[in-house]
Coordinates of C-alpha atoms in Angstrom, one line a residue:
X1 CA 87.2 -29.8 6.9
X2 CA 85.3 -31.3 4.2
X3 CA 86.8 -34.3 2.2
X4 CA 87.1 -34.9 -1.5
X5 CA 83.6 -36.9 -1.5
X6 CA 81.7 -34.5 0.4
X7 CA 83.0 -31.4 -2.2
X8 CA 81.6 -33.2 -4.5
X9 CA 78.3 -33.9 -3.8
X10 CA 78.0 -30.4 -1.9
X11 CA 79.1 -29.2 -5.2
X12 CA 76.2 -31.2 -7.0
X13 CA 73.9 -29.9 -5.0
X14 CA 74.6 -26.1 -4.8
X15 CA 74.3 -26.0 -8.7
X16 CA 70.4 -25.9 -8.1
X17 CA 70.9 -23.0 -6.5
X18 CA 68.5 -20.4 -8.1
X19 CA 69.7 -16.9 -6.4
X20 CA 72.9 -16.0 -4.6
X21 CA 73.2 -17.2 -1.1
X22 CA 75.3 -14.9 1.4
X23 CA 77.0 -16.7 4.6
X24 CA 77.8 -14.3 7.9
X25 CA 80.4 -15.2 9.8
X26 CA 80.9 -14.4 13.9
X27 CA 84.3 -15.9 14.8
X28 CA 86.3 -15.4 18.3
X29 CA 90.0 -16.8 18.8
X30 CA 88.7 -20.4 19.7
X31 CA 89.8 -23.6 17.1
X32 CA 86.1 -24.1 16.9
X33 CA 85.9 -20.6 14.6
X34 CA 88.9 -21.4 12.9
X35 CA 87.7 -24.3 12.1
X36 CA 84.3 -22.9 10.7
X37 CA 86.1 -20.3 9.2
X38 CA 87.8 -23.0 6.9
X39 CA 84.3 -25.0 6.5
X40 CA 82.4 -21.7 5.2
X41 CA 85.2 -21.3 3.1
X42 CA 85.5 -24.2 1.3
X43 CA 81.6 -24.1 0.5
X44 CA 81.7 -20.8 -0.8
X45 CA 84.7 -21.9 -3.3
X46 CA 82.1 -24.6 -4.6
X47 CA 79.6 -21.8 -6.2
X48 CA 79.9 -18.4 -7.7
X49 CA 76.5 -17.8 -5.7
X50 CA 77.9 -18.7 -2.5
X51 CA 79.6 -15.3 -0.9
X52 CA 81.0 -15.4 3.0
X53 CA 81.9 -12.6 5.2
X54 CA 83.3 -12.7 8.8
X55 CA 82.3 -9.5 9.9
X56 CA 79.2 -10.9 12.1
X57 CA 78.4 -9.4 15.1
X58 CA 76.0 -11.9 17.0
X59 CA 76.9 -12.3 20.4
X60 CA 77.3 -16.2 19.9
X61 CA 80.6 -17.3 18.7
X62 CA 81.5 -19.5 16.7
X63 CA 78.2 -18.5 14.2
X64 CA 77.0 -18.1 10.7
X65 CA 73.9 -16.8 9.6
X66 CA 72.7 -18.0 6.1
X67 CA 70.3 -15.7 3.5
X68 CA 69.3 -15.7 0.2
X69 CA 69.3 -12.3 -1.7
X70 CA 66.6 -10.3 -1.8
X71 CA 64.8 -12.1 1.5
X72 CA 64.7 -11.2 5.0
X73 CA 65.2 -14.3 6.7
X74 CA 67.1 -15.2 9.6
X75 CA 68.2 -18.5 9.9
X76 CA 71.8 -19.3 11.8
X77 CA 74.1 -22.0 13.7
X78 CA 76.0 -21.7 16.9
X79 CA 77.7 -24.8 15.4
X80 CA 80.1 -26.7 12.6
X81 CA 77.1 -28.4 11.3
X82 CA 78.8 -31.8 10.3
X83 CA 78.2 -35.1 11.3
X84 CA 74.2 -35.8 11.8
X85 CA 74.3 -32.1 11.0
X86 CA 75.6 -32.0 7.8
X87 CA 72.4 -32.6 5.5
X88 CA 70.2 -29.6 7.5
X89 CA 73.3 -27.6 6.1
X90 CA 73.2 -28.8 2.9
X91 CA 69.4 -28.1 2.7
X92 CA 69.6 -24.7 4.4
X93 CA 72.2 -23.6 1.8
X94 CA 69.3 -25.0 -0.6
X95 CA 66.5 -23.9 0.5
X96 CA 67.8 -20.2 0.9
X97 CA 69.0 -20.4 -2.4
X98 CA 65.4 -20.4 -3.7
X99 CA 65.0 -24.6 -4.6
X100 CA 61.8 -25.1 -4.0
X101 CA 61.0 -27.6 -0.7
X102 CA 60.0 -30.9 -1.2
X103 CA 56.8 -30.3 1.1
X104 CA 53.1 -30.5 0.3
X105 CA 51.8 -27.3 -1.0
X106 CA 49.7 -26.7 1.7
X107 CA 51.9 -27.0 4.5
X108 CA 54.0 -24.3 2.8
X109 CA 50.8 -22.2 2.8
X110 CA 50.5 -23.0 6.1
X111 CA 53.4 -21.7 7.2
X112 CA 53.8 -18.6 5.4
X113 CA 50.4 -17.5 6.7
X114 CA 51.5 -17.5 10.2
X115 CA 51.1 -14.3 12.2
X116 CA 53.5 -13.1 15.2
X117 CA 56.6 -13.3 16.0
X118 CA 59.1 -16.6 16.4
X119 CA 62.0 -16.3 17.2
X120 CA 63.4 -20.6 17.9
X121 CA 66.4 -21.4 18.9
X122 CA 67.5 -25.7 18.9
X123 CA 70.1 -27.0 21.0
X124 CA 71.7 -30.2 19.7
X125 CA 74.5 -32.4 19.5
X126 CA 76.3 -33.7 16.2
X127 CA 75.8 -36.9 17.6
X128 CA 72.1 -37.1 17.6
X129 CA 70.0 -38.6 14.9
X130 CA 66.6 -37.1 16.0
X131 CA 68.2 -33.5 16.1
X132 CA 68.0 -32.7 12.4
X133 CA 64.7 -33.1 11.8
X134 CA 63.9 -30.6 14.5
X135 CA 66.4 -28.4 12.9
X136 CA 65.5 -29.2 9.2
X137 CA 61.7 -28.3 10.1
X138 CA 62.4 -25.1 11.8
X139 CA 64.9 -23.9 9.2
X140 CA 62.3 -24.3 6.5
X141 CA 59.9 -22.5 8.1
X142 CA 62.3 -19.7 8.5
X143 CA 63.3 -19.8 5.3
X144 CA 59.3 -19.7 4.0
X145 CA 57.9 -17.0 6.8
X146 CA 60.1 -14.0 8.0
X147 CA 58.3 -13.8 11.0
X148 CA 60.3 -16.8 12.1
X149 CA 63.9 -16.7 13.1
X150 CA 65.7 -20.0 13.9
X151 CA 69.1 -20.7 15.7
X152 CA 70.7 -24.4 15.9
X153 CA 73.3 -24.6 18.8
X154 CA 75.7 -26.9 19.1
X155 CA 75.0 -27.8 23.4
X156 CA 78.8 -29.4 23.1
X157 CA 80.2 -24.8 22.0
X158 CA 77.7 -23.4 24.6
X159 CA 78.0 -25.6 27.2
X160 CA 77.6 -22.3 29.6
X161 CA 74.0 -21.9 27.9
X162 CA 73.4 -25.8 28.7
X163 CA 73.9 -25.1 32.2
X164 CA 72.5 -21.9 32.8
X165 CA 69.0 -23.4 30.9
X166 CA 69.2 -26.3 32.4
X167 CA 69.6 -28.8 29.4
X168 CA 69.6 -32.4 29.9
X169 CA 68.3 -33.5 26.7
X170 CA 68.7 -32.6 22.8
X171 CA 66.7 -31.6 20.9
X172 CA 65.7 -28.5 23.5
X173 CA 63.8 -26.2 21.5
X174 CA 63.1 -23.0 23.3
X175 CA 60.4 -20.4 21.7
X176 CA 61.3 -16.6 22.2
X177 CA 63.0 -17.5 25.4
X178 CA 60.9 -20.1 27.1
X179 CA 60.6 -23.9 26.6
X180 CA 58.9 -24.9 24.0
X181 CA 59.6 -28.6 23.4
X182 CA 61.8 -31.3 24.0
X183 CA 62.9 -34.3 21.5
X184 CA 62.5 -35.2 18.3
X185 CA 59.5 -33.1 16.3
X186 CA 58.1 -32.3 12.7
X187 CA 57.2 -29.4 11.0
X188 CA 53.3 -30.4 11.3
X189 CA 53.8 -31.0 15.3
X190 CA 55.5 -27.7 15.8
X191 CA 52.8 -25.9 13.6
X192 CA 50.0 -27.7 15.5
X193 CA 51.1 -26.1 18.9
X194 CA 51.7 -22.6 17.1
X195 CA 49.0 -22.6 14.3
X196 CA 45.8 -22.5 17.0
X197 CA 43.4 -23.7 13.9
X198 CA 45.7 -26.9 12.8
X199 CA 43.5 -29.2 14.8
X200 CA 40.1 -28.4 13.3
X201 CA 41.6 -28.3 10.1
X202 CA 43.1 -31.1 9.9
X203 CA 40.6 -33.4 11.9
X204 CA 38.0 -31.9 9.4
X205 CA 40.2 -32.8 6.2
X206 CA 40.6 -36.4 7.4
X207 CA 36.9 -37.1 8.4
X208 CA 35.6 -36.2 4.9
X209 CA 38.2 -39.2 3.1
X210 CA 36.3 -42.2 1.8
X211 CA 36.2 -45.2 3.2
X212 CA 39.7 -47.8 3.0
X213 CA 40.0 -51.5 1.7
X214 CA 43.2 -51.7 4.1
X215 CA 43.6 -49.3 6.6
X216 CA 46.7 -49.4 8.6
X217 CA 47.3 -48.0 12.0
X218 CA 50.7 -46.9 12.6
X219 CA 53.9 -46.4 10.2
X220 CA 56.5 -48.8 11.5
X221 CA 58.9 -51.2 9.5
X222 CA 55.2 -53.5 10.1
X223 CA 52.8 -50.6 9.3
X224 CA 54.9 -49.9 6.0
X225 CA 55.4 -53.4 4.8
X226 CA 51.9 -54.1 5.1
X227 CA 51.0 -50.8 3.0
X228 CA 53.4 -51.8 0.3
X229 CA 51.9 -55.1 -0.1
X230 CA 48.6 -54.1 0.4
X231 CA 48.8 -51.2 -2.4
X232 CA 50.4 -53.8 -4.8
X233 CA 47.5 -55.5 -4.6
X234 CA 45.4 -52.5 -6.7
X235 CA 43.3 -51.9 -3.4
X236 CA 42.1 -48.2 -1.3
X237 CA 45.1 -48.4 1.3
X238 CA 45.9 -46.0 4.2
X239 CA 48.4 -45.1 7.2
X240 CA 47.1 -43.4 10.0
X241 CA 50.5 -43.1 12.3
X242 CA 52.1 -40.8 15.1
X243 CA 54.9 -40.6 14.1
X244 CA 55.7 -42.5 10.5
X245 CA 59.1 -45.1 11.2
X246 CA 58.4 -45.6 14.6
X247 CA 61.5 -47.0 16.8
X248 CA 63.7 -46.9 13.7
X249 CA 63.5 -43.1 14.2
X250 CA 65.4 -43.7 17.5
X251 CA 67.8 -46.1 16.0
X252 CA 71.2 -45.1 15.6
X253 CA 72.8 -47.9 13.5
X254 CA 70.7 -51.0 11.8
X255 CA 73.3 -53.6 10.3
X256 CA 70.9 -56.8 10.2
X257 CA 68.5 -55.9 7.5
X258 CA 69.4 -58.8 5.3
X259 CA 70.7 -56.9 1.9
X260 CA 71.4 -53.7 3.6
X261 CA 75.1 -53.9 5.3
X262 CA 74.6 -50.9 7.2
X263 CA 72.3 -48.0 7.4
X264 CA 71.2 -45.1 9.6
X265 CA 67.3 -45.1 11.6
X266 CA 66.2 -42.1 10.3
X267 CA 67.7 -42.6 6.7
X268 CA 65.8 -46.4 6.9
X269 CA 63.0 -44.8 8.2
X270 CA 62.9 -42.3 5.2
X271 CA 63.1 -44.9 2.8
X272 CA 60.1 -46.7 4.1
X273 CA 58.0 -43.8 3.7
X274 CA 59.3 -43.5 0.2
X275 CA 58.5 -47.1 -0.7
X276 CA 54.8 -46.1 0.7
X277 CA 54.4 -43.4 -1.0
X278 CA 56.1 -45.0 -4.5
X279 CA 52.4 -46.9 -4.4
X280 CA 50.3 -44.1 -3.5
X281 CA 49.7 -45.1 -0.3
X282 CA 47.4 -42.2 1.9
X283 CA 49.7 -41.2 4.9
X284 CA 48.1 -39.5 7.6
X285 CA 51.0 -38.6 9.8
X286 CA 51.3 -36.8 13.1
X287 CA 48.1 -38.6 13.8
X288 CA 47.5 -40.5 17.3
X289 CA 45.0 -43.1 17.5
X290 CA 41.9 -42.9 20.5
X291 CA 39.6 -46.1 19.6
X292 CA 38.5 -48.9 17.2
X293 CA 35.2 -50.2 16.7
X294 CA 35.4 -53.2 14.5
X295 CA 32.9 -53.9 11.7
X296 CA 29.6 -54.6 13.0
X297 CA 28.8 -57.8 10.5
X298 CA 30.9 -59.1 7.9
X299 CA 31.5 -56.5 5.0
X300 CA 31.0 -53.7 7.3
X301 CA 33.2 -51.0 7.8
X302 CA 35.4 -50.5 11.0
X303 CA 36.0 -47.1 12.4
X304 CA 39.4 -45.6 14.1
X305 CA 39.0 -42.6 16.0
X306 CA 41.9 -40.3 16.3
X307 CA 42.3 -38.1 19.2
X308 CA 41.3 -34.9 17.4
X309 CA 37.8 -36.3 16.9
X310 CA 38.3 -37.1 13.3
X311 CA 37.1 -41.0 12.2
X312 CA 38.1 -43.3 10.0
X313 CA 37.0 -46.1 8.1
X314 CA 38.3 -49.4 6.4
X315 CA 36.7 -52.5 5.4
X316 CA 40.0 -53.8 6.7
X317 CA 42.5 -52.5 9.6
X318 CA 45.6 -53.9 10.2
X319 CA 47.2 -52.6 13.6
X320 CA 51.1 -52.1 13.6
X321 CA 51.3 -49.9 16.5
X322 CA 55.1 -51.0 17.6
X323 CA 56.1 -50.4 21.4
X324 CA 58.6 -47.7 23.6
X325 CA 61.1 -47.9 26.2
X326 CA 60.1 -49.3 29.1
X327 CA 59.6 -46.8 32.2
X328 CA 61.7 -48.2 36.0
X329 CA 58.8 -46.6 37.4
X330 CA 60.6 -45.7 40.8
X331 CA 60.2 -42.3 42.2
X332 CA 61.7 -39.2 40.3
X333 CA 61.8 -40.9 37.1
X334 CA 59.2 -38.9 35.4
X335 CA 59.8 -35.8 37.5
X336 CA 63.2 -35.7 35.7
X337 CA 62.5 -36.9 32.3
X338 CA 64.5 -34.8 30.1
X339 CA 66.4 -33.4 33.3
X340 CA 69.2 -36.0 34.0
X341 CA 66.9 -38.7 33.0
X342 CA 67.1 -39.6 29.5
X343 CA 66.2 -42.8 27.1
X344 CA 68.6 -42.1 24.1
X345 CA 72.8 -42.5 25.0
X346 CA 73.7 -41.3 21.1
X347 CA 71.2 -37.7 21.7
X348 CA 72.0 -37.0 25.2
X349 CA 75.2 -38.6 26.2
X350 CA 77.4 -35.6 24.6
X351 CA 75.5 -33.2 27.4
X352 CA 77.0 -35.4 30.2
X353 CA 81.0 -36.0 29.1
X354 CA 83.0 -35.8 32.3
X355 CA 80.3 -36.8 34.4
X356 CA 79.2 -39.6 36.4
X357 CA 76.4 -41.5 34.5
X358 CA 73.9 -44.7 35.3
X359 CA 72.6 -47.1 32.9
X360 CA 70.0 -49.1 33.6
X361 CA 69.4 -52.6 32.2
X362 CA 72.1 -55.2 31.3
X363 CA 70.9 -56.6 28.2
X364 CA 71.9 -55.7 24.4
X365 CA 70.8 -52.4 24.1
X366 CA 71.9 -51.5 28.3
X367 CA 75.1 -52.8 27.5
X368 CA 75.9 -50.7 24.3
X369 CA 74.8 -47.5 25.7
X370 CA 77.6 -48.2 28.6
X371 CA 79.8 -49.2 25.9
X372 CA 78.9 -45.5 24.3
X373 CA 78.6 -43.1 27.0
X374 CA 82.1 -44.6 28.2
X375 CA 83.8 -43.3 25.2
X376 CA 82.2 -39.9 26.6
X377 CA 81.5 -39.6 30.2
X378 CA 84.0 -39.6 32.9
X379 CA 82.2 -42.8 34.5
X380 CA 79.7 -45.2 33.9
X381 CA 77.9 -47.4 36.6
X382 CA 75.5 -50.4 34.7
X383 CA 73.1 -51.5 36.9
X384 CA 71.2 -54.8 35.9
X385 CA 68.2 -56.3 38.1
X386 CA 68.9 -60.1 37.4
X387 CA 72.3 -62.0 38.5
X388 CA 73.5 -61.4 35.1
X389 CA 74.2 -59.4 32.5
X390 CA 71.8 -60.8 29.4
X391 CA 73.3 -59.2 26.8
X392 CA 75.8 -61.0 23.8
X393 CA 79.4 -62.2 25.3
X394 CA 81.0 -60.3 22.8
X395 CA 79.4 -56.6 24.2
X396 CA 80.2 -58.2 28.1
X397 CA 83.5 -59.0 27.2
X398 CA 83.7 -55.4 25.5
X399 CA 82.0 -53.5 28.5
X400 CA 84.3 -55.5 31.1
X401 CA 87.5 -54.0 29.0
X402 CA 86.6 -50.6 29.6
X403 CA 88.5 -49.1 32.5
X404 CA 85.5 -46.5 33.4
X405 CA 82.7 -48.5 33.9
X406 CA 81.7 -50.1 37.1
X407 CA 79.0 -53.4 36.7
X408 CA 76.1 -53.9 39.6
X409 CA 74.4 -56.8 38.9
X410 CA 71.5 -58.6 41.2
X411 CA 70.4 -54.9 42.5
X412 CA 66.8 -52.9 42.0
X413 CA 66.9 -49.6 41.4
X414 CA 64.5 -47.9 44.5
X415 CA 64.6 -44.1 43.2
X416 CA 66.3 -41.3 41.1
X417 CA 66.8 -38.3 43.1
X418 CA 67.5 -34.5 42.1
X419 CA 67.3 -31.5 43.6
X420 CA 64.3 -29.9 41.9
X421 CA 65.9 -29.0 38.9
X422 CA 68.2 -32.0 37.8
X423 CA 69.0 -35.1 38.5
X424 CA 71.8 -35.4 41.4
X425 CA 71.8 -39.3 42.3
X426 CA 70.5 -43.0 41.8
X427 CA 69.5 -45.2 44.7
X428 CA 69.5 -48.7 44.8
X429 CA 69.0 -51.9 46.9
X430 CA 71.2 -55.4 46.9
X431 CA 68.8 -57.8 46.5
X432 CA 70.5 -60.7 48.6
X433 CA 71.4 -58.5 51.7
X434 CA 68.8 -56.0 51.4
X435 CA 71.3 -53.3 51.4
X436 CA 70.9 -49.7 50.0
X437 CA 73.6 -47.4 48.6
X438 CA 73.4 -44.0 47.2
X439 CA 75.3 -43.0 43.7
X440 CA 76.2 -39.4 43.3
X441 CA 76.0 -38.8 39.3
X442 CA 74.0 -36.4 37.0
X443 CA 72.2 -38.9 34.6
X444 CA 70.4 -41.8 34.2
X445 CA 69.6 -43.6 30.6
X446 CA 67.6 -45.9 30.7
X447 CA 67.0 -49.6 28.9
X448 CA 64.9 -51.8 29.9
X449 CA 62.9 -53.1 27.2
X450 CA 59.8 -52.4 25.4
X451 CA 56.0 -51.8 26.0
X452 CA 53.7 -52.6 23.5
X453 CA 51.5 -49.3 22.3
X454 CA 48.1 -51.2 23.2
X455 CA 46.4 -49.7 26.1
X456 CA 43.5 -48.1 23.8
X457 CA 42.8 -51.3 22.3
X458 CA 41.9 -53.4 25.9
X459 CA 38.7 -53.7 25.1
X460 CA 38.8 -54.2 21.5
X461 CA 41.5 -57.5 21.0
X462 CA 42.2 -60.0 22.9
X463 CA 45.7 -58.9 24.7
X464 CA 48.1 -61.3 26.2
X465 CA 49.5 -60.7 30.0
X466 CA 52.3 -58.4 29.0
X467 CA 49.8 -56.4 26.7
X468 CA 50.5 -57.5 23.2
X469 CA 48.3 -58.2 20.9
X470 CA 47.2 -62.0 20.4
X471 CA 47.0 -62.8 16.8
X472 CA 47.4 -66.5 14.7
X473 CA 49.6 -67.7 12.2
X474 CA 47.8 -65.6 9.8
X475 CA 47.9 -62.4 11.4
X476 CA 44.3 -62.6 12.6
X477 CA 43.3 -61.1 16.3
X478 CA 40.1 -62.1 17.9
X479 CA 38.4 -59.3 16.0
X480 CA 37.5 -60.4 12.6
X481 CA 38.8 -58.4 9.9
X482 CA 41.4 -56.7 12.6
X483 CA 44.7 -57.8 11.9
X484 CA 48.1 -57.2 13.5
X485 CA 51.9 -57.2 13.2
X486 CA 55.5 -56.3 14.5
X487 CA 56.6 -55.2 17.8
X488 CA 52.9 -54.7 19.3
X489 CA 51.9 -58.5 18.8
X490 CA 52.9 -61.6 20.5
X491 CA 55.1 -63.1 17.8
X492 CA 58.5 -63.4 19.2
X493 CA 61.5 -61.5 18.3
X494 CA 61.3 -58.1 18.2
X495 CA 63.4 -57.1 15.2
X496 CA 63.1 -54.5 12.4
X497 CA 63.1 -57.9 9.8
X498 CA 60.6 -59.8 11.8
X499 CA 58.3 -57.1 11.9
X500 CA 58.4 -56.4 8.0
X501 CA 58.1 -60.0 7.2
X502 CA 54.7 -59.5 9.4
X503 CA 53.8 -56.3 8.0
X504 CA 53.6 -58.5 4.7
X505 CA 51.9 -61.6 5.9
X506 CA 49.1 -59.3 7.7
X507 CA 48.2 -57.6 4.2
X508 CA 48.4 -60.8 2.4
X509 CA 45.5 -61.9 5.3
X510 CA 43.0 -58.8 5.2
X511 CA 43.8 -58.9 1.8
X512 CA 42.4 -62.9 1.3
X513 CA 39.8 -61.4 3.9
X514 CA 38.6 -59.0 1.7
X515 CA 38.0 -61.2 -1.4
X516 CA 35.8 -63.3 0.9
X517 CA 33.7 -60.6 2.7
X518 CA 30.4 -59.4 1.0
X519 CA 30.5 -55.3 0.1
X520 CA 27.9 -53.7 2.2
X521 CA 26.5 -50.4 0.8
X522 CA 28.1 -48.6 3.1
X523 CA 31.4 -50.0 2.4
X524 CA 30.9 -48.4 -1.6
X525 CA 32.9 -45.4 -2.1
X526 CA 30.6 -42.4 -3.1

């Protein structure tokens, strides 16, 4: 199962195990348990502290239950955590093992003060890069609190549980039977919908910080550029983002980040917070933004507002607030969001192989995820709004090779339909005769483009037509001392480099800004 470079870096990393670490086994006749059987066996021959046993009894097979001695966790997989999966195994082995987290102290408080009962259970696929961190969250907060049980379930081994619940998305995280969430989610999110007191807590802990030379708004390759170079600069600088990494989160492979030949979304995404926090950079993260009120006179401060009521000040802001997926907007899109409706082919297109699929969009990223999901799905039927495909001849020419995928182009999209629960079939019209067809399929992805996250700044910045934010050559909106950068502005190409190179260039501004501004009393740290 494992090859000879993957024993030896699991083998690196079990010898911080503190305490033994015992691995249950419950195995059927299927290859999938022979196959875990020989994966828990060759980790246990890594460490003397590693012991395995195939005597399990839970009623989900293939499964492994992993606990250190001496604890009463619970804290399994319905799954041959490989692939994507393979790092929440390493750090469950880890973590049970009694190594110490790598959280802030008070979020392990947090957790282990928790009262009630949890019992989570994550379905997933291998293939999905938002899955582990859903799965890395809830496993460490089994491992700190044994109040809280969590299972990780391959959807691909259960597929009877994916139907009978209704799946159409991963990550599905259910909470002691019931929905609980869908899609990618941190340990602070999942607290703040369990921990009743998070909000008040938290909004009170950010309202008391002192005023910030740069303050950033959003955690993007833009938002974390600019906080590198504004740190560098020996100045008070702060992120304030919902989620930190942005769209690189949902980015499965980046290969055009000049110097890096190849890397992962979450792994780049990682690595920028790193960078940040290499320079002492205040992160706020999990924090969404209501309103900015820029500085009343030069050397003022401006104040951001986050939706817990909390506020925020900087002498400085620089906004980097990136965009998402465009919506169709036709009826039953958002009816059947996460039920046959889906926005990311590498998550969700294992939960549809041998179905009938649509994509919709026929540029780049429309044409790889027919490209994808044909490698998966029984069919896939592109649908593109304009004459012509617009994405790269070589993915047409790729797409056009593939003997399972069926090309509609000069067609609108009119309405997704289901039957209450799912998605059951796409409608469209031909745009030159004006004629409409039904397909019969059980998902739609789609790609369409990009919105900028704006809306809560309309009456702040100026905004261009398609709602980005107008800004000059410098990075400057109409606001003085508000700044802006990446995917949210109106400088062209919307790429991960583009957007750091702005990132930069924006601190580099507020930053020349600053040195020119007066210091109002009120702008002097306590």
């Amino acid at each position: 199962m494992l090859d000879d470079t993957l024993k030896t870096q699991l083998s690196g990393y079990l010898q911080r195990l503190q305490r033994p670490v015992e691995l249950v086994a419950s195995l059927d006749e299927r290859e999938a348990s022979r196959e875990l059987r020989t994966l828990l066996g060759e980790i246990a021959a890594l460490s003397p502290l590693v012991r395995v046993r195939f005597d399990g009894q839970a009623a989900r097979r293939p499964s492994f239950t992993i606990a250190g001695a001496g604890t009463e966790m619970y804290l399994g997989f319905a799954a041959i955590p490989l692939g994507h999966e393979f790092s929440s195994l390493v750090l469950a082995l880890l973590h049970s093992g009694g190594h110490p987290p790598k959280s802030e102290p008070e979020l392990i408080e947090q957790i282990r003060a928790l009262e009630g009962n949890f019992v989570f259970e994550t379905y997933m696929s291998l293939s999905c890069h938002n899955c582990p961190d859903v799965v890395q969250a809830l496993n460490l907060m089994a491992v700190l609190n044994p109040r809280i049980r969590h299972v990780a379930i391959d959807g691909a081994l259960f597929q009877h549980e994916v139907a009978e619940r209704q799946i159409m998305a991963v990550p599905t995280i259910f909470l002691n039977g019931q929905p609980f969430g869908s899609g990618r989610m941190e340990v602070h999110e999942i607290l703040a919908r369990i921990d009743t007191g998070t909000s008040a807590r938290e909004a009170a802990k950010l309202a008391a910080k002192e005023p910030f030379d740069v303050l950033i708004v959003g955690g993007g390759p833009a938002g974390a550029a600019a906080a590198v170079y504004a740190a560098r600069k020996g100045i008070r600088t702060g992120i304030v983002a919902e989620r930190f990494g942005g769209q690189t989160l949902d980015t499965l492979g980046i290969e055009n980040f000049i110097s890096v030949p190849h890397t992962e979304g979450p792994q780049f995404a990682a690595a920028l917070q790193a960078h940040a926090r290499a320079y002492d950079v205040d992160i706020m993260n999990g924090q969404r933004v209501a309103s900015l009120q820029p500085a009343a006179e030069p050397g003022a401060l401006a104040t951001v507002t986050l939706d817990n009521g909390a506020t925020l000040q900087g002498r400085s802001v620089i906004l980097a607030t990136g965009a998402r997926w465009r919506n169709v907007n036709v009826p039953g899109e958002a009816e059947y969001r996460n039920k046959g409706v889906a926005y990311c082919p590498h998550c969700d297109g294992p939960l549809f192989k041998g179905q009938h699929v649509a994509v919709i969009g026929g540029g780049n990223s429309g044409v790889e995820a027919a490209i994808d999901l044909a490698g998966i799905v029984a069919h896939v039927t592109l649908i593109e709004f304009a004459p012509a495909l617009k994405a790269d001849a070589v993915l047409v020419a790729k797409l056009k090779s593939l003997p399972n995928v069926r090309v509609l182009t000069n067609v609108q999209t009119t309405a997704i339909v289901g039957d209450g629960r799912k998605v059951n079939a796409l409608r469209y019209r031909e745009r030159d005769t004006g004629a409409e067809h039904t397909i019969h399929l059980a998902g739609v992805f789609v790609q369409i483009g990009l919105v900028p996250n704006t809306e809560w700044l309309r009456d702040t910045v100026e905004l261009s037509r398609h709602g980005e934010i107008v800004i000059d050559e410098r990075c400057a909106t109409s606001a003085p001392g508000i700044y802006a950068a990446g995917d949210a502005t109106t400088v062209p190409y919307k790429q991960i480099i583009v957007a750091s190179g702005e990132g930069a260039k924006a601190a580099l501004s507020a930053f020349d800004h600053l040195m020119r501004m007066p210091v109002t009393p009120e702008a002097v740290p306590a």
